[in-house]
Tab-separated table of C-alpha atoms and ligand atoms in Angstrom:
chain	number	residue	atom	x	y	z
A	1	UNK	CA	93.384	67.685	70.070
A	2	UNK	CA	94.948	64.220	69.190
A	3	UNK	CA	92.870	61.848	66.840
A	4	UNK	CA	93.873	59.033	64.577
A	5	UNK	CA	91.408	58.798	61.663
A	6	UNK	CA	94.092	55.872	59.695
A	7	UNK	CA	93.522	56.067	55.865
A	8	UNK	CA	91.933	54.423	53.576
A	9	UNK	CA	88.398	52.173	54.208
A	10	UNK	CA	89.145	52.974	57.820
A	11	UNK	CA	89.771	56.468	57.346
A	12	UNK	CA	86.199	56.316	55.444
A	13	UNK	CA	84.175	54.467	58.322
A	14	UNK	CA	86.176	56.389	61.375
A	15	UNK	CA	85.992	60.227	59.981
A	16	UNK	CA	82.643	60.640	60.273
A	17	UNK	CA	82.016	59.620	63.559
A	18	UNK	CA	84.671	62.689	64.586
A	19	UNK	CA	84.007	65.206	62.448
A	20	UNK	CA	80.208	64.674	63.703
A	21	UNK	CA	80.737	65.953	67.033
A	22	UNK	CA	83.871	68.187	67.133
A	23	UNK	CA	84.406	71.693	65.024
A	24	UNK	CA	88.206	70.058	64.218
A	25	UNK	CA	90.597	67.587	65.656
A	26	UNK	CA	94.728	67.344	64.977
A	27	UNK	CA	95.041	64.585	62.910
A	28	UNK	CA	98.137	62.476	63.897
A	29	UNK	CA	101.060	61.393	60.957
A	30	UNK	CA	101.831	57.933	62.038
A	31	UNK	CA	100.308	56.596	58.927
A	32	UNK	CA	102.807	53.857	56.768
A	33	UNK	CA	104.400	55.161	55.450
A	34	UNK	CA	104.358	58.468	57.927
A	35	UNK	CA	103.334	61.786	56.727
A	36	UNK	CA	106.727	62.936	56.645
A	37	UNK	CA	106.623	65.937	53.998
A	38	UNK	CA	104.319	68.681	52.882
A	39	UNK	CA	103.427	67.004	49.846
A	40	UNK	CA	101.923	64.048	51.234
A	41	UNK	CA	100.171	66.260	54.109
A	42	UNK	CA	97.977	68.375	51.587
A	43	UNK	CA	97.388	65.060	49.828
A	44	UNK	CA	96.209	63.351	53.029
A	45	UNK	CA	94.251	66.049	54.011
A	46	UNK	CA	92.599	65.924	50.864
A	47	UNK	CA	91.317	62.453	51.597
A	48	UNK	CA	90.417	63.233	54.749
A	49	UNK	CA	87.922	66.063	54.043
A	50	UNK	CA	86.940	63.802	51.418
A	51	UNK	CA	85.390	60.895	54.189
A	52	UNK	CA	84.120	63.917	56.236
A	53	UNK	CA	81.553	64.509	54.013
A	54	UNK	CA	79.817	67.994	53.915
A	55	UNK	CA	80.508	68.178	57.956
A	56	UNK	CA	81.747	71.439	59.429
A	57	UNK	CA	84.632	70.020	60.462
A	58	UNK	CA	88.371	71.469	60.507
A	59	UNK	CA	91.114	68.737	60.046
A	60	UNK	CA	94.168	70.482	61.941
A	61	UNK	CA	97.245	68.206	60.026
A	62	UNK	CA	100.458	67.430	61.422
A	63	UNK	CA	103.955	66.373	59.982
A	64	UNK	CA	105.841	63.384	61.569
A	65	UNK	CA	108.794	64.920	63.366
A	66	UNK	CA	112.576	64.531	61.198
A	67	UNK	CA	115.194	66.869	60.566
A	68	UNK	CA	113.387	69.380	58.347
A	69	UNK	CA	115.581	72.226	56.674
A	70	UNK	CA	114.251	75.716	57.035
A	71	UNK	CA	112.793	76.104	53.851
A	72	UNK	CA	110.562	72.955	54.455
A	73	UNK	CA	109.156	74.425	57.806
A	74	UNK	CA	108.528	77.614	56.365
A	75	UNK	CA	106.593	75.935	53.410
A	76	UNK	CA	104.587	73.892	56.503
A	77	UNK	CA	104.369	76.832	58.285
A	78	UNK	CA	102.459	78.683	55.104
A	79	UNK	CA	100.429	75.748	54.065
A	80	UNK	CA	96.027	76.226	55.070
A	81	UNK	CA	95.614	73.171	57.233
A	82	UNK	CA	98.750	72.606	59.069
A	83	UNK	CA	99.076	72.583	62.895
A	84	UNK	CA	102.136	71.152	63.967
A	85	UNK	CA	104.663	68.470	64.394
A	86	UNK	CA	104.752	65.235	65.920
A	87	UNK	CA	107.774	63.748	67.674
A	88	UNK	CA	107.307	59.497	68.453
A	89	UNK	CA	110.984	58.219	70.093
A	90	UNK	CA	111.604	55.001	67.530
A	91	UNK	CA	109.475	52.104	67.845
A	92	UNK	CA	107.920	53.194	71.313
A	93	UNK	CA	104.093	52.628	69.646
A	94	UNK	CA	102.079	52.162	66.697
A	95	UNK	CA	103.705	53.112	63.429
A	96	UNK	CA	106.822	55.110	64.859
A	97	UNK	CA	109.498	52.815	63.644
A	98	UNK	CA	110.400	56.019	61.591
A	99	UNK	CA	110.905	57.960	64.510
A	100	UNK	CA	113.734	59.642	66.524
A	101	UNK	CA	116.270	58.232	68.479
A	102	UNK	CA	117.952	60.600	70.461
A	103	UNK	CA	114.736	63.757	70.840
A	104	UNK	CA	117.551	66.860	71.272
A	105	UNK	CA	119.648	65.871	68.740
A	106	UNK	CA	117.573	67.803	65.732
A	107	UNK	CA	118.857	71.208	67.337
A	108	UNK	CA	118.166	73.124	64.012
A	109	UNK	CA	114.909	71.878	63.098
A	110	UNK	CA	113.968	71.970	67.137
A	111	UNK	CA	115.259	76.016	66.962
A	112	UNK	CA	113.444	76.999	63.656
A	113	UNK	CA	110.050	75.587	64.808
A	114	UNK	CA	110.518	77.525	68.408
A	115	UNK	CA	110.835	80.518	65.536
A	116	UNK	CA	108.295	80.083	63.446
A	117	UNK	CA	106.157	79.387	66.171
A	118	UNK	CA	105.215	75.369	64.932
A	119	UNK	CA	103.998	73.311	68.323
A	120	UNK	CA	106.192	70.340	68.656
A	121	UNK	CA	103.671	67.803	70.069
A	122	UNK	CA	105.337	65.122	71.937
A	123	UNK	CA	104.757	60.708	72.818
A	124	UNK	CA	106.649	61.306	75.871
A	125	UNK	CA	107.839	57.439	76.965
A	126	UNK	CA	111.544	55.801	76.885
A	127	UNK	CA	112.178	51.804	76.012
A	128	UNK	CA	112.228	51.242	80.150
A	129	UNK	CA	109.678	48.829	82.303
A	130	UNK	CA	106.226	50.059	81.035
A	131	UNK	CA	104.976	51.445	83.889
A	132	UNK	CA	108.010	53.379	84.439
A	133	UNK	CA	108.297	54.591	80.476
A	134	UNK	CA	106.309	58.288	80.501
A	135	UNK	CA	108.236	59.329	83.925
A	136	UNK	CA	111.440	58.102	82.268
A	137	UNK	CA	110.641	60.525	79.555
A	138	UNK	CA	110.655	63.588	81.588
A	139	UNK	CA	114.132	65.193	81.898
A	140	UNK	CA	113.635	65.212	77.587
A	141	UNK	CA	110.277	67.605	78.513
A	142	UNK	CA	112.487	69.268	80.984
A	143	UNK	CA	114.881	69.743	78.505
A	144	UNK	CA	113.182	70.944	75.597
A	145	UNK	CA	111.465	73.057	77.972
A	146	UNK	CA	114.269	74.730	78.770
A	147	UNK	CA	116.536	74.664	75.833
A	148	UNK	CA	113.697	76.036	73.619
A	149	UNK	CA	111.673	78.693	75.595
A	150	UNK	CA	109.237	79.613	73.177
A	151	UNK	CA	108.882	76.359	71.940
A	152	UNK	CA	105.252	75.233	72.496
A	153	UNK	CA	105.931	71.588	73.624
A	154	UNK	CA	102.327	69.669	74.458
A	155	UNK	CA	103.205	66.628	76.360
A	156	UNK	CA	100.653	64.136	74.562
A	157	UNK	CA	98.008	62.086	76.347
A	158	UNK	CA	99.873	61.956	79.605
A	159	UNK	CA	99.024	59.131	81.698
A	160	UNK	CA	100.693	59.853	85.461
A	161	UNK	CA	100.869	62.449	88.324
A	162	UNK	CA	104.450	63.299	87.639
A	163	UNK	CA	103.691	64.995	84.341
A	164	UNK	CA	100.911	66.990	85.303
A	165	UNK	CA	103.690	68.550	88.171
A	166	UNK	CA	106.454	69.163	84.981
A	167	UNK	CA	103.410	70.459	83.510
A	168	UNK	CA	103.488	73.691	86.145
A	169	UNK	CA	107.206	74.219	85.944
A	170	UNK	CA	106.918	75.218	82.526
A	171	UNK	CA	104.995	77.753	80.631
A	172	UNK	CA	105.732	76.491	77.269
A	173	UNK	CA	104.381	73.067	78.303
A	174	UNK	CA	100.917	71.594	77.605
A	175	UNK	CA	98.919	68.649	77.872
A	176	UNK	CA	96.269	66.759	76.416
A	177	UNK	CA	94.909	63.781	78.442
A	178	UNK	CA	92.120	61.385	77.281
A	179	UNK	CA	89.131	60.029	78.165
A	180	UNK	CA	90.321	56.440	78.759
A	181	UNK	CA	93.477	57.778	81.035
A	182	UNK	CA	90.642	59.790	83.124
A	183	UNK	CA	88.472	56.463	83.758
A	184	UNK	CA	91.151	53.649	83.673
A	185	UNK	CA	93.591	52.152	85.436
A	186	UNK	CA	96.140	49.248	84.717
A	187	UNK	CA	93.031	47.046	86.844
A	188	UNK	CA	91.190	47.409	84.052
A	189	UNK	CA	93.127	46.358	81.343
A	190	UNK	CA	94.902	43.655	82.692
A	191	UNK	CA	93.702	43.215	86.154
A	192	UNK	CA	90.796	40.446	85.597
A	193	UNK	CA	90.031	39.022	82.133
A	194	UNK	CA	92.838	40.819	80.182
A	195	UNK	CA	90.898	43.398	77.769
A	196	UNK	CA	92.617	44.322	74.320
A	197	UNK	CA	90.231	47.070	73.764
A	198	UNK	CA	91.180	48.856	76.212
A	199	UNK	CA	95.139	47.923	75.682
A	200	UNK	CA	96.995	51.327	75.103
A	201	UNK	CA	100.602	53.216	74.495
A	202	UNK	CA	100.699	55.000	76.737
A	203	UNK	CA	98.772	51.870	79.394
A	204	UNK	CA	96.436	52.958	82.018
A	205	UNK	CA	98.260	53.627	85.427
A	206	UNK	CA	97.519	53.777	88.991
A	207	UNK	CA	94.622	54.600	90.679
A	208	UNK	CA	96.274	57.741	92.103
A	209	UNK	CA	97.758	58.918	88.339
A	210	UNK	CA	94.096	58.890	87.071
A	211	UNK	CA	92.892	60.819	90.244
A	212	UNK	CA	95.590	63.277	89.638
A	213	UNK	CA	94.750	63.231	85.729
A	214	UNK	CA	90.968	63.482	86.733
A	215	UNK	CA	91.582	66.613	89.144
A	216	UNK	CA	93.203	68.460	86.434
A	217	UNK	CA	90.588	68.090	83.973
A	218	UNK	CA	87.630	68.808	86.498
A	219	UNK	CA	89.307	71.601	87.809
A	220	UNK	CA	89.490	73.352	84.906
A	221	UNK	CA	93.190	73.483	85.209
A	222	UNK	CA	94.263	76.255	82.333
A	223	UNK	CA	97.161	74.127	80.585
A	224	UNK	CA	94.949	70.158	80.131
A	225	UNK	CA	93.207	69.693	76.934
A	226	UNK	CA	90.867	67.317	75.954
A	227	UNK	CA	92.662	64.857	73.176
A	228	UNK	CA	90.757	61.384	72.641
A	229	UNK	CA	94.077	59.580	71.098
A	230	UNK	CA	90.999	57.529	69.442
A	231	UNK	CA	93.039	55.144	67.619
A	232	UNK	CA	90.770	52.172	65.590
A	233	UNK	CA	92.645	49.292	64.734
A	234	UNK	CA	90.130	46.550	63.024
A	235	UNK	CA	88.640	44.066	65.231
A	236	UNK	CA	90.850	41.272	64.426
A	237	UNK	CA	93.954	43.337	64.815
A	238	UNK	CA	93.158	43.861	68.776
A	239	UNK	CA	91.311	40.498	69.196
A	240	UNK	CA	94.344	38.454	68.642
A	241	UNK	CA	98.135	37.392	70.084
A	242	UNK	CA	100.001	40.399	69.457
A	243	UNK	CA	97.371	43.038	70.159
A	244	UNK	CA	97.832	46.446	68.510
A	245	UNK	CA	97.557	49.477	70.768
A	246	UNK	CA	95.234	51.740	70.823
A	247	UNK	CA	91.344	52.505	71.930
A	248	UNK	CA	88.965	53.258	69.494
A	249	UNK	CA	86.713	55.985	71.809
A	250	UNK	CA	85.609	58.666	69.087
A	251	UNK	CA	81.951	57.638	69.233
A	252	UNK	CA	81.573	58.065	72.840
A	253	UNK	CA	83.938	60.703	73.886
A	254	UNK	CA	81.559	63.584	74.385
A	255	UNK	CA	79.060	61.650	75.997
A	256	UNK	CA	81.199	59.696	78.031
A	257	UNK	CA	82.623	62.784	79.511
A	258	UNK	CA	79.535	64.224	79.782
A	259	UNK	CA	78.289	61.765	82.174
A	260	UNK	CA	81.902	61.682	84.067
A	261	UNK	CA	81.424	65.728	84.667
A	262	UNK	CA	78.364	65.747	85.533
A	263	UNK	CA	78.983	62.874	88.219
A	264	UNK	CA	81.412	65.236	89.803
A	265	UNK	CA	79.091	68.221	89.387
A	266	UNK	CA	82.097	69.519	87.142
A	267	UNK	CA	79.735	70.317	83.921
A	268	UNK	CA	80.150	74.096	83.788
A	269	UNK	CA	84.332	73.035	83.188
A	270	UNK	CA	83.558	70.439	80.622
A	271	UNK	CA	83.438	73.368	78.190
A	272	UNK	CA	87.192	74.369	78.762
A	273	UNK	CA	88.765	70.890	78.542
A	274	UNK	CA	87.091	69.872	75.423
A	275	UNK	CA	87.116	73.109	73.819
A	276	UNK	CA	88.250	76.902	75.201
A	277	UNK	CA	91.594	76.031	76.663
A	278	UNK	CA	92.937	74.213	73.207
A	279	UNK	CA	91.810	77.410	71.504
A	280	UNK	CA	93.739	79.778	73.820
A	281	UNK	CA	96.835	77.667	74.017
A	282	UNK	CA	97.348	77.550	70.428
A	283	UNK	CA	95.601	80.825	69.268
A	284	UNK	CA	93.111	78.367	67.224
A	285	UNK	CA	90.298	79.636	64.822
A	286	UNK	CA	88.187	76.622	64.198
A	287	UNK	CA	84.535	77.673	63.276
A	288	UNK	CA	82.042	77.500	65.763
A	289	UNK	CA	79.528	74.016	66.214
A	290	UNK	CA	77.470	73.539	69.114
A	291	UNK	CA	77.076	70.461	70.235
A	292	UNK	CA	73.741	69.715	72.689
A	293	UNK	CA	74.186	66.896	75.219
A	294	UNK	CA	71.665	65.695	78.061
A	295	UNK	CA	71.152	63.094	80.214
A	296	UNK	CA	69.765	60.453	78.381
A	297	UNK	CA	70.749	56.895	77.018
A	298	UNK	CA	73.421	56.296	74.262
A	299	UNK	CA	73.236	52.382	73.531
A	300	UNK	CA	76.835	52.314	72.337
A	301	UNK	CA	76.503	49.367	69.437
A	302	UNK	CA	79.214	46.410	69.821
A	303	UNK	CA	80.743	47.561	66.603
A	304	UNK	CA	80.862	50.180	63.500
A	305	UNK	CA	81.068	48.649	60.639
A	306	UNK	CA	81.328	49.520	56.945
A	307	UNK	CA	83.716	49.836	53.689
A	308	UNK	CA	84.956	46.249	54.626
A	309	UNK	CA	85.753	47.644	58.250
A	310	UNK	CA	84.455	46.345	61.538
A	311	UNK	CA	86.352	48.036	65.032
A	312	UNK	CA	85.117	47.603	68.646
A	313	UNK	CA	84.419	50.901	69.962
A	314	UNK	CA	85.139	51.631	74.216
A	315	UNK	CA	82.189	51.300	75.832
A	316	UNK	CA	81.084	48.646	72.991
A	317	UNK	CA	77.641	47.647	74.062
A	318	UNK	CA	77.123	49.536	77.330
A	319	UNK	CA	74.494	52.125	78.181
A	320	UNK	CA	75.914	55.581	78.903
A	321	UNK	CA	73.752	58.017	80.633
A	322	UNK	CA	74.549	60.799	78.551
A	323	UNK	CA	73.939	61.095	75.020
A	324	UNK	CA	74.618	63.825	72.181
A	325	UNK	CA	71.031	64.866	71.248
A	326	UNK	CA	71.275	67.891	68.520
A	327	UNK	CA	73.851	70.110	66.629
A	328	UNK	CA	73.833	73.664	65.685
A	329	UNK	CA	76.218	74.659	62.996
B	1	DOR	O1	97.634	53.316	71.875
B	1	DOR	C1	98.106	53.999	70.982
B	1	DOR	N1	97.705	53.859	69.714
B	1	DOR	N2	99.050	54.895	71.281
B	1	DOR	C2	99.697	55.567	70.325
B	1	DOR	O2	100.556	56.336	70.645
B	1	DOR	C3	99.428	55.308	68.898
B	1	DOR	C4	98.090	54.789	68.711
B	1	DOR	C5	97.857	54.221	67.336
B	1	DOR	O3	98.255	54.855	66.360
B	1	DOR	O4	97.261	53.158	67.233
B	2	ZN	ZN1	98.021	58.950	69.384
């Protein structure tokens, strides 16, 4: 429910590896320049089905969050292929430069998408000490939460215990968490040999946030959906002073969570997070694809390469114990 698949040769190598294993993904705007109009959104999702392939594969597109009259949102709102919108505060990660400064202040564009019924899908962290940033960024939840009832708000990729207890408070909040803020702490990133491929907006927390985070997702907890946040950046763009954020983890995400369910004896919910609870949330029709996995190796290879493109995938060169070994249609 959150993937970056860039544009471009990267778009080319990336896409497939997605559209692969998952019936759709919502494909995020913060391209540069951002996807910022309908226009641009049809023609982006044309070259994204284009390096899909022939995969049954549905790319769920989303609009980079501005003041947008009501005629524009109704236009979005008609248009095969869109899902929603995506609100980045200004500067706070990858590609948001474009983004908002003050999150309430685009009251009309906030109330006609609580109207229409468009999800306004949030990167919930402030400017403040990094640890600190995605708590910081509550009272806004709180406050859209409130301000705009039926206003489906999903709190994106949320890193810490204190979100998944806003979470509760509100009906018209939702989550998605990923697979690297369900294994990771701050430890790993920075804690020995400082890792850029596993360097991240919003960063790994505490042990206890990713216990918390872990709970939820095991548990089957009703309003926590599975969203990668895959984001490739080419290898010499994280291998370098001035690392870019983001973990590439499309290639291993189903296994990899696989193998964490199943160590918890948690398989039967694995079904939910990945899948059933994004389709109730948000009412989704995405075609059917079964996806087999069992408990054997996946040699994860040090890199994908191809069109010009080399990126370090998580896990690069480990052995996971589960593996993805057939597809039904
Ligand atoms: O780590 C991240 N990378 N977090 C984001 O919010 C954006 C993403 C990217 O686009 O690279
Ligand atoms: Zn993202």
């Amino acid at each position: 429910m959150h993937l970056h698949v860039r544009d471009g040769e990267m778009m080319r190598l990336v896409t497939p590896l997605s559209a692969a294993y998952f019936a759709g993904a919502v494909v995020m705007p913060n391209l540069v320049p951002p996807v910022a109009d309908v226009e641009a959104m049809k023609k982006y999702e044309g070259r994204v089905r284009e390096a899909m392939g022939k995969q049954n594969f549905l790319p769920l597109m989303t609009l980079f969050f501005r003041e947008y009259g009501e005629e524009e949102l109704r236009r979005a709102k008609e248009t095969p292929g869109f899902f929603g919108i995506k609100l980045y505060p200004a500067g706070v990660t990858t590609n948001s430069d474009a983004g908002v400064s003050d999150v309430l202040a685009a009251e009309s564009t906030l109330r006609v998408m609580e109207e229409l019924g468009i999800p306004l899908l949030v990167h919930g962290e402030t400017h403040g000490f990094v640890l600190d940033r995605e708590e910081e960024f509550l009272p806004a939840y709180r406050a859209l939460a409130e301000k705009y009832p039926r206003l489906r708000v999903c709190m994106e990729h949320i890193s810490t215990s204190a979100s998944l207890k806003l979470l509760e408070e509100y009906e018209n909040l939702c989550a998605t968490i990923t697979l690297h803020h369900l294994l990771l702490t701050l430890d790993d990133v920075v804690g020995g040999k400082l890792n850029p491929h596993l360097f991240c907006k919003p960063i790994a927390k505490r042990e206890a946030d990713r216990e918390a985070l872990l709970a939820a997702a095991l548990g089957g907890s009703e309003k926590v959906m599975f969203g990668s946040d895959s984001a490739p950046h080419p290898q010499e763009a994280k291998e370098c002073c001035g690392c870019a954020a983001g973990i590439f983890s499309a290639p291993v995400a189903l296994p990899r969570l696989a193998q964490l369910f199943a160590q918890h004896g948690a398989l039967e919910k694995l079904q939910a997070f990945v899948s059933d609870n994004a389709r109730r949330i948000y009412g989704l029709k995405v075609p059917g694809k079964v996806v087999v996995l069992r408990d054997e190796v996946m040699a994860v290879p040090e890199c994908y390469r191809g069109y010009g493109q080399k990126v370090v995938p998580m896990d690069a060169g480990e052995n996971l114990g589960w593996s993805v070994v057939g597809r039904e249609e």
